[in-house]
Structures are given as C-alpha cells and as structure tokens.
Short mmCIF file of C-alpha atoms in Angstrom, two decimals:
data_model
loop_
_atom_site.label_atom_id
_atom_site.label_comp_id
_atom_site.label_asym_id
_atom_site.label_seq_id
_atom_site.Cartn_x
_atom_site.Cartn_y
_atom_site.Cartn_z
CA TYR A 5 52.00 -13.22 1.41
CA ARG A 6 55.19 -11.21 1.80
CA LEU A 7 55.66 -11.18 -1.99
CA ALA A 8 52.24 -9.62 -2.49
CA CYS A 9 52.92 -7.05 0.23
CA GLU A 10 56.34 -6.01 -1.04
CA LEU A 11 56.37 -6.77 -4.79
CA SER A 12 52.85 -5.91 -5.94
CA HIS A 13 54.38 -3.65 -8.59
CA LYS A 14 55.98 -6.74 -10.16
CA ILE A 15 53.52 -9.59 -9.57
CA THR A 16 49.80 -9.95 -10.21
CA ALA A 17 48.91 -13.01 -8.16
CA ILE A 18 50.04 -15.28 -5.34
CA ALA A 19 48.96 -18.77 -4.28
CA PRO A 20 49.92 -19.68 -0.71
CA VAL A 21 49.26 -23.27 0.36
CA ASP A 22 48.88 -23.90 4.09
CA GLY A 23 50.17 -20.45 4.88
CA ASN A 24 48.43 -17.64 6.75
CA ILE A 25 49.56 -14.04 7.06
CA PRO A 26 52.18 -13.73 9.81
CA ALA A 27 50.93 -11.45 12.59
CA LEU A 28 54.12 -9.35 12.39
CA LEU A 29 53.70 -8.80 8.64
CA PHE A 30 50.04 -7.82 8.83
CA PRO A 31 50.43 -4.21 10.07
CA GLU A 32 53.29 -3.57 7.61
CA CYS A 33 51.55 -4.94 4.51
CA SER A 34 50.74 -2.09 2.16
CA PRO A 35 50.89 -3.24 -1.47
CA SER A 36 51.06 -0.51 -4.10
CA ARG A 37 48.79 -2.42 -6.51
CA PRO A 38 46.02 -5.00 -6.11
CA VAL A 39 47.11 -8.65 -6.16
CA SER A 40 44.84 -11.63 -6.81
CA VAL A 41 45.11 -14.36 -4.19
CA LEU A 42 44.37 -18.07 -4.36
CA ALA A 43 44.86 -19.68 -0.95
CA ILE A 44 44.58 -23.35 -0.09
CA ASN A 45 44.21 -24.13 3.60
CA ASN A 46 43.74 -27.48 5.32
CA THR A 47 41.54 -27.43 8.43
CA ASP A 48 43.41 -30.21 10.25
CA ASP A 49 46.93 -28.93 9.61
CA PRO A 50 49.03 -29.79 12.69
CA LEU A 51 51.66 -27.14 11.84
CA VAL A 52 49.81 -24.07 10.52
CA PRO A 53 46.62 -23.55 12.53
CA PHE A 54 43.61 -22.87 10.30
CA GLU A 55 42.08 -20.72 13.05
CA GLY A 56 45.32 -18.79 13.56
CA GLY A 57 47.70 -18.81 16.49
CA TYR A 58 51.27 -19.88 17.06
CA ILE A 59 53.26 -22.11 14.73
CA TYR A 60 55.64 -24.55 16.37
CA GLY A 61 58.45 -26.22 14.48
CA ILE A 62 60.66 -29.16 15.26
CA ARG A 63 61.33 -29.52 18.98
CA LYS A 64 58.39 -27.21 19.66
CA ILE A 65 60.32 -24.05 18.73
CA ASN A 66 57.93 -21.10 18.46
CA LEU A 67 58.06 -19.81 14.88
CA GLY A 68 55.65 -16.94 15.44
CA LYS A 69 51.98 -16.16 15.29
CA VAL A 70 49.75 -16.16 12.21
CA LEU A 71 46.30 -14.83 11.44
CA SER A 72 43.56 -17.34 10.70
CA ALA A 73 42.95 -18.48 7.13
CA ASN A 74 39.73 -16.44 7.06
CA GLU A 75 41.41 -13.31 8.46
CA SER A 76 44.17 -13.65 5.87
CA ILE A 77 41.59 -13.85 3.09
CA GLU A 78 39.50 -10.99 4.50
CA PHE A 79 42.58 -8.75 4.40
CA TRP A 80 42.96 -9.29 0.64
CA VAL A 81 39.22 -9.12 -0.06
CA THR A 82 39.16 -5.70 1.60
CA ARG A 83 42.42 -4.53 0.05
CA ASN A 84 41.29 -5.54 -3.46
CA ARG A 85 37.75 -4.25 -2.88
CA CYS A 86 36.23 -7.56 -3.93
CA SER A 87 32.62 -8.50 -3.34
CA LEU A 88 32.24 -9.18 0.38
CA THR A 89 29.96 -12.14 -0.26
CA PRO A 90 31.79 -15.05 -1.87
CA VAL A 91 30.48 -17.43 -4.48
CA VAL A 92 30.64 -20.68 -2.47
CA SER A 93 30.77 -24.16 -3.96
CA ASP A 94 31.36 -27.61 -2.56
CA GLU A 95 33.82 -29.25 -4.90
CA PRO A 96 33.21 -32.83 -6.11
CA ASP A 97 34.31 -35.55 -3.69
CA ILE A 98 36.44 -37.31 -6.28
CA ASP A 99 38.04 -39.63 -3.72
CA PRO A 100 35.56 -40.37 -0.90
CA LYS A 101 38.19 -42.56 0.79
CA ASP A 102 40.68 -39.71 1.37
CA GLY A 103 38.68 -38.34 4.31
CA THR A 104 38.55 -34.77 2.98
CA ARG A 105 35.96 -32.48 1.42
CA VAL A 106 36.74 -29.23 -0.35
CA THR A 107 34.82 -25.96 -0.25
CA LYS A 108 35.75 -23.15 -2.63
CA LYS A 109 35.03 -19.51 -1.72
CA ASN A 110 35.49 -17.05 -4.57
CA TYR A 111 35.42 -13.30 -3.86
CA ILE A 112 35.04 -11.64 -7.25
CA ASN A 113 34.89 -8.22 -8.91
CA GLY A 114 37.97 -6.72 -7.30
CA ILE A 115 39.72 -3.65 -8.66
CA GLU A 116 41.77 -4.21 -11.81
CA GLY A 117 40.00 -7.57 -12.27
CA THR A 118 41.37 -9.10 -9.08
CA GLU A 119 39.75 -11.94 -7.21
CA VAL A 120 40.46 -13.75 -3.96
CA ILE A 121 39.82 -17.49 -3.76
CA LEU A 122 40.02 -19.73 -0.71
CA TYR A 123 40.00 -23.51 -1.04
CA VAL A 124 39.14 -24.94 2.38
CA VAL A 125 40.24 -28.58 2.58
CA ASN A 126 38.07 -29.93 5.39
CA GLY A 127 39.93 -32.78 7.08
CA GLY A 128 43.21 -32.09 5.28
CA GLY A 129 46.58 -31.95 7.03
CA HIS A 130 49.85 -30.14 6.28
CA THR A 131 49.86 -31.58 2.79
CA TRP A 132 49.67 -30.61 -0.88
CA PRO A 133 46.27 -31.46 -2.42
CA GLY A 134 46.78 -33.99 -5.19
CA GLY A 135 50.35 -34.60 -4.00
CA VAL A 136 51.96 -37.51 -2.22
CA GLN A 137 51.24 -38.49 1.36
CA TYR A 138 54.86 -37.75 2.33
CA LEU A 139 54.44 -38.73 5.98
CA PRO A 140 51.86 -40.94 7.68
CA ALA A 141 48.49 -39.26 8.16
CA TRP A 142 48.77 -39.66 11.93
CA VAL A 143 51.87 -37.41 11.79
CA ILE A 144 51.03 -34.77 9.21
CA GLY A 145 47.34 -35.24 8.40
CA LYS A 146 45.43 -36.40 5.36
CA THR A 147 46.14 -35.49 1.73
CA SER A 148 43.14 -34.50 -0.35
CA ARG A 149 42.73 -36.31 -3.66
CA ASP A 150 39.71 -34.22 -4.64
CA PHE A 151 41.71 -31.72 -6.70
CA ASP A 152 45.25 -31.12 -7.94
CA ALA A 153 46.73 -27.97 -6.38
CA ASN A 154 49.32 -27.74 -9.17
CA GLU A 155 46.67 -27.52 -11.87
CA VAL A 156 44.45 -25.11 -9.93
CA ILE A 157 47.35 -22.77 -9.14
CA TRP A 158 48.74 -22.81 -12.67
CA SER A 159 45.30 -22.02 -14.15
CA PHE A 160 44.94 -19.16 -11.66
CA PHE A 161 48.33 -17.67 -12.57
CA LYS A 162 47.60 -17.94 -16.31
CA LYS A 163 44.35 -16.04 -15.75
CA HIS A 164 45.95 -13.19 -13.77
CA THR A 165 48.53 -11.41 -15.89
CA ARG A 166 49.12 -7.72 -16.58
#
C-alpha cells in the first residue's frame, strides 16, 4: 500500500496479497492520483489478521497494527470514488479438497477508470493462492487451489496502464 500512497504519480495499480494498510500509514496516505487496487486476503491467516489488529512475527515480536482487509479496501474505494456497492461473485470451487472458497468483490467505475477488487479466500492461511503449501497447514494455514494469484494479478496489471 505504501507504493500507492507515495508513488501514485508513477504507478497505476497495486496488488497486495495478505497485506492490510498499516495503521501508522493510514493517516499519512494521500496519493496524488487514483490507483487501482487488487487485494487478496485469506480469512484464516495466522500472521496478518483479516479483521485487523496487531501483527506478531517470530518470537511474538509486535510488528505493528493493521487495518482490517475491508477497511483497507474501503479506503481505496472512497479515494478512487468507485461505486460503493461491489459486484460480488463466488468463484468456482475448482479444488473442493483444499478447504477454501473464494469470493470476489469488485468496486467499479472509479475516477480515471480505476477499480478496487478484493478476493476473499475463506479458509485460506498466510499463503499464495495457486502456489505451494510451503509449510504445513497447521502452521501457516491452507493454500487455495481455486485460482492462480499470479495470473489474476498479471491480468489486472495489464488492464491498468496509463
């Protein structure tokens, strides 16, 4: 999110995965231009709380407080003056055995053609959708196999150029 806040004159879109706006950044964020946002958040992330709060690293070191995924998205929806009512779709459950379901919320019609999209990975952990299960699910949570984050992000970036 910091890139969008500080470099909006150079970039047109960002795509944070399992990242919410840091509480300390929020009051300082004043982009000079609108920036499209595609965020992917996992509801069962043991590191970055979907509902916001404190992030704790290794050895329970406090790494700071973050807004919730929804508050982070609402900031950009408001900033970009997108439609306040998203187009909501439940994505296909391509792998029913992965224990996740994906909901897509698309806030459209922002200024300068911007949009804000939130992929909510219900049941997903601190993982990259479509990526490898790099640690056991009991440690880091489940990896969604219902979409490939790489492909979704790349398509989003190709769509949002100046």
